[in-house]
CSV table of C-alpha atoms and ligand atoms in Angstrom, one decimal:
chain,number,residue,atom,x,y,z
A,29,UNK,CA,-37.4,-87.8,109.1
A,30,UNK,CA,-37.7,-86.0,112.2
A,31,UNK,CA,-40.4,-82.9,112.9
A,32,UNK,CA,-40.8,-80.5,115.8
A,33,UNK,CA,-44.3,-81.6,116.7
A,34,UNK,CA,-46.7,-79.7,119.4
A,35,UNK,CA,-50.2,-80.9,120.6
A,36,UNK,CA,-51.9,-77.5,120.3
A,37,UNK,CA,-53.4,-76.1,123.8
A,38,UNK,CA,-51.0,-78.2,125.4
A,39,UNK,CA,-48.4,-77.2,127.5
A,40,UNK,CA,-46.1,-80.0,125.9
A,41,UNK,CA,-43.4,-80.4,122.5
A,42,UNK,CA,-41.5,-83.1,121.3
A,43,UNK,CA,-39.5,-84.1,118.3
A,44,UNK,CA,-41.5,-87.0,116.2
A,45,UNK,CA,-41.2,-88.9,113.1
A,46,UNK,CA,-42.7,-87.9,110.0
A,47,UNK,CA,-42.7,-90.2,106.7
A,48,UNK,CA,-40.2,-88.1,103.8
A,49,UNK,CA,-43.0,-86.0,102.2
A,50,UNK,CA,-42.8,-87.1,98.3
A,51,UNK,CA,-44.0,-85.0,95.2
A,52,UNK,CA,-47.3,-86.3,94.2
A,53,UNK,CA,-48.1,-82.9,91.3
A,54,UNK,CA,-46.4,-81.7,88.7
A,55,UNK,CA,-46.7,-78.6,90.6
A,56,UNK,CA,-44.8,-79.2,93.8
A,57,UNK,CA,-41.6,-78.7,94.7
A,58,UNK,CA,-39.5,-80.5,97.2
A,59,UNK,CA,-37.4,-78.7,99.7
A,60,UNK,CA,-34.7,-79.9,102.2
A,61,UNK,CA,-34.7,-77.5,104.9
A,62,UNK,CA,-31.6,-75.6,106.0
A,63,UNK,CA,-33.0,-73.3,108.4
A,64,UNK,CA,-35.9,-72.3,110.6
A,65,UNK,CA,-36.2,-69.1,112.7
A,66,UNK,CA,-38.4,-69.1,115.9
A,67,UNK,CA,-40.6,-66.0,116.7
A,68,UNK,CA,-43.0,-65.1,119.5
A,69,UNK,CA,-45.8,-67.2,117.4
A,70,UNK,CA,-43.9,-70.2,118.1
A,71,UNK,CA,-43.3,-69.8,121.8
A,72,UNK,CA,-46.6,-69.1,122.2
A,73,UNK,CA,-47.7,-72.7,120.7
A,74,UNK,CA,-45.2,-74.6,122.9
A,75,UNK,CA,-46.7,-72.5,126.0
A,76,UNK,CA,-50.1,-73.8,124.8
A,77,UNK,CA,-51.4,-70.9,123.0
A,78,UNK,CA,-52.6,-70.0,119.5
A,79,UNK,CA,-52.6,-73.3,117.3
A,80,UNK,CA,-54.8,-75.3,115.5
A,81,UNK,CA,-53.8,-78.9,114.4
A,82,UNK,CA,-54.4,-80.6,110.6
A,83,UNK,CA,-57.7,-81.9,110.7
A,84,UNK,CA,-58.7,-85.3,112.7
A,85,UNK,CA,-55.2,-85.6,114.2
A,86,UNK,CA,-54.2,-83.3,117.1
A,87,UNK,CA,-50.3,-83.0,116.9
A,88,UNK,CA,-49.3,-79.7,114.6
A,89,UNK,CA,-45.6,-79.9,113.5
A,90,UNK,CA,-44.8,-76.0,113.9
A,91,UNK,CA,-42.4,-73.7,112.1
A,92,UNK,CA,-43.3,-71.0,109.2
A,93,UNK,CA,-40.2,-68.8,108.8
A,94,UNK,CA,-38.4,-71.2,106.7
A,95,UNK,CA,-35.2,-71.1,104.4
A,96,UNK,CA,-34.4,-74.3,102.3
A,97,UNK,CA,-32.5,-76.0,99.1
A,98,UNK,CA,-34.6,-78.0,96.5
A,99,UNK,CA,-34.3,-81.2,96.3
A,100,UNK,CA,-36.6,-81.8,94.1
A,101,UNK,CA,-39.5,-80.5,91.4
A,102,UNK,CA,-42.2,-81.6,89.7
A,103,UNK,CA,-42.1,-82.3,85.8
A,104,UNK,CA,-44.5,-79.2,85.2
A,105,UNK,CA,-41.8,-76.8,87.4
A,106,UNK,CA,-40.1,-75.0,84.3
A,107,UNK,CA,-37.9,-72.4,86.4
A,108,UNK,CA,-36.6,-73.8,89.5
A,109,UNK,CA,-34.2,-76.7,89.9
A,110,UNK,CA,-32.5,-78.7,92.6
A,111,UNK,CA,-30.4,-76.7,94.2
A,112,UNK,CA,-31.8,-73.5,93.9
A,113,UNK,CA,-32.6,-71.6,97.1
A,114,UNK,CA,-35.8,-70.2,98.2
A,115,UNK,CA,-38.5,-70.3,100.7
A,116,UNK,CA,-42.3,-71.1,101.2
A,117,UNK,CA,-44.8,-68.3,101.8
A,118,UNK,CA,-47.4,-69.3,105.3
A,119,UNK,CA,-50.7,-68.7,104.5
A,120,UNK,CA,-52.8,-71.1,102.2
A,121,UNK,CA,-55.9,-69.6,101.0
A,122,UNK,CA,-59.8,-70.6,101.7
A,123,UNK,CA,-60.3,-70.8,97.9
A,124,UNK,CA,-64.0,-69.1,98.7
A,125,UNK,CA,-63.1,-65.6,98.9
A,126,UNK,CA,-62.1,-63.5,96.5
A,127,UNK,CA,-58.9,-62.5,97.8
A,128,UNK,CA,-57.7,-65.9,98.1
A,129,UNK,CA,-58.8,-67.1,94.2
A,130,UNK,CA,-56.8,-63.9,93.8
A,131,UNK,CA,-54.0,-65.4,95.2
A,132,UNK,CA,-54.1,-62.7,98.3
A,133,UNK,CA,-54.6,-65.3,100.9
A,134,UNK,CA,-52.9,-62.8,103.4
A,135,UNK,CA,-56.2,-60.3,103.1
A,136,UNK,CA,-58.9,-63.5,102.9
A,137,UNK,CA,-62.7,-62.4,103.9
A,138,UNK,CA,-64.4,-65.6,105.2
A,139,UNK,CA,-61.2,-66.5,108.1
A,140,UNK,CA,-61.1,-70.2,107.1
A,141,UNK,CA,-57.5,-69.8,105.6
A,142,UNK,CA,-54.8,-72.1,107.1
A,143,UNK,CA,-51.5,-71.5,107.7
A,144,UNK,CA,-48.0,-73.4,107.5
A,145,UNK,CA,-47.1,-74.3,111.1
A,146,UNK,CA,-49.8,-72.7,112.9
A,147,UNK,CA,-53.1,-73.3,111.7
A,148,UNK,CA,-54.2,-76.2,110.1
A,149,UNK,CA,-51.6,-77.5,108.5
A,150,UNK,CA,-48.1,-78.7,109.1
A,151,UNK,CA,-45.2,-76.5,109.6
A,152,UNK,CA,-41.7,-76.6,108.4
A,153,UNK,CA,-39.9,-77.3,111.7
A,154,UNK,CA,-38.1,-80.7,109.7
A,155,UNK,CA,-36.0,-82.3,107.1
A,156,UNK,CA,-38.4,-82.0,104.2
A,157,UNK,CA,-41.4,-80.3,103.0
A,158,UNK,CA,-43.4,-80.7,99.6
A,159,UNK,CA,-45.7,-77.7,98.6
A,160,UNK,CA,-47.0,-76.1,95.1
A,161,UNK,CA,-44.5,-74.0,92.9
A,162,UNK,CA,-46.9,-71.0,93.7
A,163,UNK,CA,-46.2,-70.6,97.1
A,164,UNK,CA,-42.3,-71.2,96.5
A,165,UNK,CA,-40.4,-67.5,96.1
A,166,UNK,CA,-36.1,-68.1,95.1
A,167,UNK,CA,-33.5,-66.5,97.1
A,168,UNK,CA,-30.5,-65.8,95.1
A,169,UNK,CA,-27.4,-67.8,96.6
A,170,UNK,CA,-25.1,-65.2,98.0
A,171,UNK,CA,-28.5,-64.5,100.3
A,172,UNK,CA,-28.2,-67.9,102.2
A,173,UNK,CA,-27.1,-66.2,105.2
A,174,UNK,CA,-30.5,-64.4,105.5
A,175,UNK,CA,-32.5,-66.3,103.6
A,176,UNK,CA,-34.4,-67.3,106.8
A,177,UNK,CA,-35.5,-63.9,107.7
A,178,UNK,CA,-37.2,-63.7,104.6
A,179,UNK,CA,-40.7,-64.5,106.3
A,180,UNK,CA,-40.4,-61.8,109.2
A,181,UNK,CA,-39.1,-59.4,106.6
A,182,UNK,CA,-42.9,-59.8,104.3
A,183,UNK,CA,-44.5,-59.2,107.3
A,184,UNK,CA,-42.7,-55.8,107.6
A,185,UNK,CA,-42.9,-55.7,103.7
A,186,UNK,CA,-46.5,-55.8,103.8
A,187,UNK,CA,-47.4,-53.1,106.6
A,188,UNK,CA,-45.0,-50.5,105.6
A,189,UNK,CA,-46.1,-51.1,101.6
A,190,UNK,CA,-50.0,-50.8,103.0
A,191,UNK,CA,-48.8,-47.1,104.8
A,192,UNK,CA,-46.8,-45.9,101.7
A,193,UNK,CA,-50.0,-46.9,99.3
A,194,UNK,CA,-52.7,-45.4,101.9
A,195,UNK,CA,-50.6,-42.1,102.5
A,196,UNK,CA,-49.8,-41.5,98.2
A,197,UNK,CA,-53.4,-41.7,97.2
A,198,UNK,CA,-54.6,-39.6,100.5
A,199,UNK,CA,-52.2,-37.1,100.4
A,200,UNK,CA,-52.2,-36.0,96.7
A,201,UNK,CA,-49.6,-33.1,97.6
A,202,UNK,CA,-46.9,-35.9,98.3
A,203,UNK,CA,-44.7,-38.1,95.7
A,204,UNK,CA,-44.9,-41.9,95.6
A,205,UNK,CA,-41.5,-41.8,97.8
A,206,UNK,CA,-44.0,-40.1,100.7
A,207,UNK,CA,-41.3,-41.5,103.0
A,208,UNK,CA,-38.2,-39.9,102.0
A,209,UNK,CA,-37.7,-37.5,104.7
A,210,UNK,CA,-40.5,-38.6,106.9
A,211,UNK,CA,-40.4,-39.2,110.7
A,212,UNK,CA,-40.9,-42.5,111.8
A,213,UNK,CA,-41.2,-44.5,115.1
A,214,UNK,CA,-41.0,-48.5,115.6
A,215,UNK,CA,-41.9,-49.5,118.9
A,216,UNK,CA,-40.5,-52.9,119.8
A,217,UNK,CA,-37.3,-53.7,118.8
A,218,UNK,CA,-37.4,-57.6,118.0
A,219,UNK,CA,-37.4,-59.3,114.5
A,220,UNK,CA,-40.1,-57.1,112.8
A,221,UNK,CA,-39.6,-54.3,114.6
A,222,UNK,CA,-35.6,-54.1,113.5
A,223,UNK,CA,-36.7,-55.2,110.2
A,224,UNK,CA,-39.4,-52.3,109.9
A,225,UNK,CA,-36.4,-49.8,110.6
A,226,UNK,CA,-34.5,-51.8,107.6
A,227,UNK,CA,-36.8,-51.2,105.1
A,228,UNK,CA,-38.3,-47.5,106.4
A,229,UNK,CA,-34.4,-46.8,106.2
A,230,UNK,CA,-34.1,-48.1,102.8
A,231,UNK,CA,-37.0,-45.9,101.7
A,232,UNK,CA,-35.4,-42.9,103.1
A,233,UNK,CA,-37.2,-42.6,106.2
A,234,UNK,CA,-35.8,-41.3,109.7
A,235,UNK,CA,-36.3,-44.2,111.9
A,236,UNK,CA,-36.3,-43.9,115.7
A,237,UNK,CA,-36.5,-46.9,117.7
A,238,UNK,CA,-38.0,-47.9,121.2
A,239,UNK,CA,-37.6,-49.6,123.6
A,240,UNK,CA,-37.1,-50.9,127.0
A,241,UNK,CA,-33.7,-52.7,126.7
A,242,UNK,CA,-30.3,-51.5,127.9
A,243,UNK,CA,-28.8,-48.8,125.5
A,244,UNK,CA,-25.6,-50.4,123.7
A,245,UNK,CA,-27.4,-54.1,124.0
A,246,UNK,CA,-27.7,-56.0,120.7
A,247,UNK,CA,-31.1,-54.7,119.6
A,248,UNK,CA,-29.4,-51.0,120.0
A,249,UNK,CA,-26.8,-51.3,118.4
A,250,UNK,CA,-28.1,-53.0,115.3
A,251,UNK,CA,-30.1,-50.1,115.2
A,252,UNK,CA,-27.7,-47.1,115.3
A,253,UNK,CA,-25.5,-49.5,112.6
A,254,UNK,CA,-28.5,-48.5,110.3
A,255,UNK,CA,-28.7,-44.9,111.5
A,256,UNK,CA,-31.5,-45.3,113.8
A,257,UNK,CA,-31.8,-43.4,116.8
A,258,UNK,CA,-33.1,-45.0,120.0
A,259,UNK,CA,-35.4,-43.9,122.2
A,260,UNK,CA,-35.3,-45.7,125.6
A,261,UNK,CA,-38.6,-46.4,126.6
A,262,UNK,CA,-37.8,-46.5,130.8
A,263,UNK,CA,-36.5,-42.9,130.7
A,264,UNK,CA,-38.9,-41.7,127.7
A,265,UNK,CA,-42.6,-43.0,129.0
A,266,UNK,CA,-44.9,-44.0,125.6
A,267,UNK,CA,-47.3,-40.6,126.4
A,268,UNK,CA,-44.5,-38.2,126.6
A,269,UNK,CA,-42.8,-38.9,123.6
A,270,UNK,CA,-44.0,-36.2,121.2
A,271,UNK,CA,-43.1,-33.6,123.9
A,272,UNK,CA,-39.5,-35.3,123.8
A,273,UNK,CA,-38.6,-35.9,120.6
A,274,UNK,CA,-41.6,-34.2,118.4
A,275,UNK,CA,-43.8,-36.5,116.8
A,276,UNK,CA,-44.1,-38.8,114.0
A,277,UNK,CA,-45.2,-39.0,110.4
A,278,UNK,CA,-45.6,-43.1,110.9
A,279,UNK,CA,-45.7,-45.2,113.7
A,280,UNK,CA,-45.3,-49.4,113.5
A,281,UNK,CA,-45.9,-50.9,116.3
A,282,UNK,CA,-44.3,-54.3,116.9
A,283,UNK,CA,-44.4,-54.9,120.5
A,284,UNK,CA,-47.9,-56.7,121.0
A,285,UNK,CA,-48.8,-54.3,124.3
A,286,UNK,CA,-51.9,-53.2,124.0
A,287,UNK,CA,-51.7,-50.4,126.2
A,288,UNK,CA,-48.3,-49.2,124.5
A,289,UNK,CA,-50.2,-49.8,121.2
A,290,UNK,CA,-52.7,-47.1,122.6
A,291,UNK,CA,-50.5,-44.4,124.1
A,292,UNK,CA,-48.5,-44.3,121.0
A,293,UNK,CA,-51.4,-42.7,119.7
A,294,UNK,CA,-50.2,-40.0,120.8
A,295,UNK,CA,-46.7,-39.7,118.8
A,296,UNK,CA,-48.8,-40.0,115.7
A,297,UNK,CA,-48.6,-36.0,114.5
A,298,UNK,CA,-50.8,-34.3,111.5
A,299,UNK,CA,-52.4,-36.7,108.7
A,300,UNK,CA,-50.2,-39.6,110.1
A,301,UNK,CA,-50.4,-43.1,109.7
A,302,UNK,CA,-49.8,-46.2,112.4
A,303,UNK,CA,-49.7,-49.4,111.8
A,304,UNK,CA,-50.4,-52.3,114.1
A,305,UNK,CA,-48.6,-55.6,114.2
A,306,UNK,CA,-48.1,-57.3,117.4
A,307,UNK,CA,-50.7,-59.8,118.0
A,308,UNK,CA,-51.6,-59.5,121.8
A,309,UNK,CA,-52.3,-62.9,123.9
A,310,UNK,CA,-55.4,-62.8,126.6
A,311,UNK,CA,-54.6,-60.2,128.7
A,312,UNK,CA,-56.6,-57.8,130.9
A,313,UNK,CA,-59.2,-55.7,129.2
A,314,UNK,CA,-57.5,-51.9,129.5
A,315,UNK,CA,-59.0,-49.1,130.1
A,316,UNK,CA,-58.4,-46.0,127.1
A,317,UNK,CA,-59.6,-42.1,127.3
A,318,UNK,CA,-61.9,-42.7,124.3
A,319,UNK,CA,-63.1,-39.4,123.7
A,320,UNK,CA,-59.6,-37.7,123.7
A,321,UNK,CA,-58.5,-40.3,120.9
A,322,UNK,CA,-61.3,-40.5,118.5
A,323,UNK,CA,-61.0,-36.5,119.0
A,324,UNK,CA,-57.2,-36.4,117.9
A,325,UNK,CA,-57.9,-39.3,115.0
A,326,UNK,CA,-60.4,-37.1,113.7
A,327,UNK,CA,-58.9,-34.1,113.7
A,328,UNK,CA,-55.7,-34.9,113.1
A,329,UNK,CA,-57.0,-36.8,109.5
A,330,UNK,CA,-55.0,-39.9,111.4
A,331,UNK,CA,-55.0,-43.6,109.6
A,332,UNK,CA,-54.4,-46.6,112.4
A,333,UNK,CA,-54.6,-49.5,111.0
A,334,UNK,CA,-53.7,-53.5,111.6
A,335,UNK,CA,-51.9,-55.6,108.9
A,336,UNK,CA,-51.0,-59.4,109.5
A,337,UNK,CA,-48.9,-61.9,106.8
A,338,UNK,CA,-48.3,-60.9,103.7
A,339,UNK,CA,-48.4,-62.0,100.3
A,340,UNK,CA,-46.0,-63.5,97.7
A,341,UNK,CA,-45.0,-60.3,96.5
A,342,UNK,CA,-44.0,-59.2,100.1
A,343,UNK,CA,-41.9,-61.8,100.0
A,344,UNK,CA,-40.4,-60.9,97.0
A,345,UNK,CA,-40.1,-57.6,98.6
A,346,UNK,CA,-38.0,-59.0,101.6
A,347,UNK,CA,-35.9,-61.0,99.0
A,348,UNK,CA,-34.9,-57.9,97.4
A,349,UNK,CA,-34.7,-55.3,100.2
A,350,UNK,CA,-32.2,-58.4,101.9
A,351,UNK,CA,-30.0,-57.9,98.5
A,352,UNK,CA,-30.1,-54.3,99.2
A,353,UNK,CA,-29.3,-54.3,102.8
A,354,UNK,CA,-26.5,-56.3,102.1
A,355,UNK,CA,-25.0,-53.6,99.4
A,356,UNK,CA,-25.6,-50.8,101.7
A,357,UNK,CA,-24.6,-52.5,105.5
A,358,UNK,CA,-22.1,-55.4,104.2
A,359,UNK,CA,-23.3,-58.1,106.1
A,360,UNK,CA,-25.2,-56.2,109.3
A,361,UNK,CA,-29.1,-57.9,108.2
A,362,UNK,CA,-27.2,-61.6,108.8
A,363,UNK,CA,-26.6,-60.0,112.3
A,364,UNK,CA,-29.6,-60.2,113.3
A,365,UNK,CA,-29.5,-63.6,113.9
A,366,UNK,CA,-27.8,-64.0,117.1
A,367,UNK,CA,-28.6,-67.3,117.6
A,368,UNK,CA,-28.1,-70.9,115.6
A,369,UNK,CA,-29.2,-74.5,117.7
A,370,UNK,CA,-29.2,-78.0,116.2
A,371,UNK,CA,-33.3,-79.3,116.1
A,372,UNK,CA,-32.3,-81.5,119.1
A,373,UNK,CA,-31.5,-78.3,121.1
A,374,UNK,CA,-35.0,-76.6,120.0
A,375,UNK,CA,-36.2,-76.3,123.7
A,376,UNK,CA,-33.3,-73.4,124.3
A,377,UNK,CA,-34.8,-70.9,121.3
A,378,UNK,CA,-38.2,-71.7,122.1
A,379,UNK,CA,-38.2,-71.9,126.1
A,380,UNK,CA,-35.8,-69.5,127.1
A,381,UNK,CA,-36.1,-66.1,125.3
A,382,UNK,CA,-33.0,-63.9,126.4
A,383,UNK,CA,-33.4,-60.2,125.8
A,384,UNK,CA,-29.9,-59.8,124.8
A,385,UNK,CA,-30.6,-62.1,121.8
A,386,UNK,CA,-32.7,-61.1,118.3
A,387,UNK,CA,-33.4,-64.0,116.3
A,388,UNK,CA,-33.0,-67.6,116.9
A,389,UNK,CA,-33.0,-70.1,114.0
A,390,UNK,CA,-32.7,-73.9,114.3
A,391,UNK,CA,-30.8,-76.1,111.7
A,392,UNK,CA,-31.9,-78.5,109.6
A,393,UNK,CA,-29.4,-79.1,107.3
A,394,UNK,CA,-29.0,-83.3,106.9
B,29,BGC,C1,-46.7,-65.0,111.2
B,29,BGC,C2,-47.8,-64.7,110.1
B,29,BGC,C3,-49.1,-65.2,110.6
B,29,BGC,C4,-49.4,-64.6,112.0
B,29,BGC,C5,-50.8,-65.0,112.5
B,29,BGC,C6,-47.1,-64.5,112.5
B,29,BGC,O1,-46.2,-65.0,113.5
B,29,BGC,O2,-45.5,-64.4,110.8
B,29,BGC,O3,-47.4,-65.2,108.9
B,29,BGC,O4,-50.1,-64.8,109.7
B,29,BGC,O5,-48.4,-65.0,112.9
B,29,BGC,O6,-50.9,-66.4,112.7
């Protein structure tokens, strides 16, 4: 079988052959991939970035935001059969921490977790891939159009579920639906970002959007279908938004800019909350007015926090929330994917990222 393989740090890809994993527990299911989307993680292991291969070998295959059929389960898998749909979660826990034995990989203490096609362990950028029923979570069929976006979705899942159980035991005077009503900003309009607005929308949040692509370009437009509004980010700079368009019960930032991350501070109004969720490559240190922010954060009873993967019942989360876009916007999540390549072709998604697309999967199916 054939696997998009990296040799981490290296500026180099290619596509290599893997023996057909085979279940070896009564645990494991078998899974014959349909689909695999491509996000900035990705491109930055082909560019020579973040990685870590398996140990004593130094080739990684890569891949985590996986959609796939089974092809096969273990005898002690009770509830899912070949041809059911699903996906595997990323994360695999250190088994040390208590997190992890808590199944909460996604929160471990000691660092030493490994993840699915970018630390440690092999990815799911090929035919097949064999892992334990655990870390399998279904998608109902009439969901195989989105079934890949499950994985960006948990992340989004996770950091907007964090805000909403931070803000309800804070803020006593509010209801568990703190967000109905409530002001919120995404900055960075890719995958998580438009996801974010899904599922802040779906909660009954306001959503505004920014941004520094054309207004009426894909990203936009998926937006307003949504009832977001867009905030363009070359005529609104990141420090003046409040004065322009008020400020903001929640901020997610999805944009991986650290000096945006820190001006939007600043949007962030009375007892608000902001989450952070880009993860920034080595840039320039930056220079911040310190004193003015940990004044505001203080008196302003501000949250900022950082949230990265997410656990099985994010997932689980995503799977839903897809099920609800789908009754709400008829088909608009699937259009987010604006791009589908054959594994031969996996250089285009991963080498040349045009701004006019949103998400780029590469097939699988045999
Ligand atoms: C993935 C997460 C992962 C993170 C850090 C993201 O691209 O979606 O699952 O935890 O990278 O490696």
């Amino acid at each position: 079988m054939e696997a998009i393989a990296i040799s981490p740090r290296e500026k180099v890809s290619r596509i290599v052959e893997r023996p057909e994993p085979e279940i070896r527990s009564a645990d494991e299911i078998k899974i014959s991939v349909i689909e695999v989307g491509v996000c900035a993680t990705d491109r930055e292991e082909v560019l020579g970035g973040k990685a870590l291969a398996p140990k004593g070998v130094n080739e990684l295959v890569i891949g985590h935001e996986m959609f796939g059929v089974v092809a096969d389960t273990g005898d002690g898998v009770r509830h899912i059969k070949p041809g059911d749909y699903g996906v595997f979660t990323v994360r695999r826990g250190c088994s040390r921490c208590a997190p992890c034995r808590m199944e909460r990989p996604d929160m471990c203490r000691t660092g030493e977790y490994s993840e699915r096609g970018i630390r440690g362990m092999d990815g799911f950028q090929t035919g097949f891939v064999v892992d334990s029923e655990k870390y399998f979570v279904p998608v109902p069929g009439d969901l195989s159009g989105t079934g890949v976006l499950t994985e960006p979705l948990s992340v989004a899942e996770k950091a907007i579920s964090e805000c909403l159980r931070l803000q309800s035991i804070r803020l006593p005077e509010y209801s568990p639906d703190w967000l109905a009503g409530k002001r919120c900003l995404v900055a960075g309009l890719g995958p998580i970002g438009l996801l974010a607005a899904l599922v802040l929308t779906l909660r009954g949040g306001a959503v505004c959007g920014l941004d520094i692509v054309e207004p009426g370009s894909p990203k936009t437009e998926w937006l307003s279908t949504i009832g977001g509004k867009y905030i363009d980010g070359k005529i609104c700079r990141p420090e003046n938004i409040d004065e322009y368009v008020g400020e903001f019960d929640l901020v997610f930032e999805a944009t991986g800019i650290p000096s945006l991350g820190f001006e939007l501070i600043d949007a962030l109004g009375i007892n608000g909350i902001y989450v952070l969720t880009g993860i920034p490559g080595d840039e320039h240190a930056i220079h911040i007015p310190g004193s003015e922010l940990m004044r505001k954060i203080v008196l302003r009873n501000q949250i900022i926090f950082g949230s990265v993967n997410a656990s099985r019942e994010h997932f689980q989360m995503a799977v839903q929330d897809l099920g609800e876009a789908d009754r709400r916007w008829n088909g608009h999540a699937a259009r987010l994917i604006t791009g589908r390549y054959h594994f031969q072709n996996y250089l285009e998604p991963l080498m040349n990222q045009d701004a006019e697309k949103i998400k780029s999967v590469i097939e699988w199916t045999q």
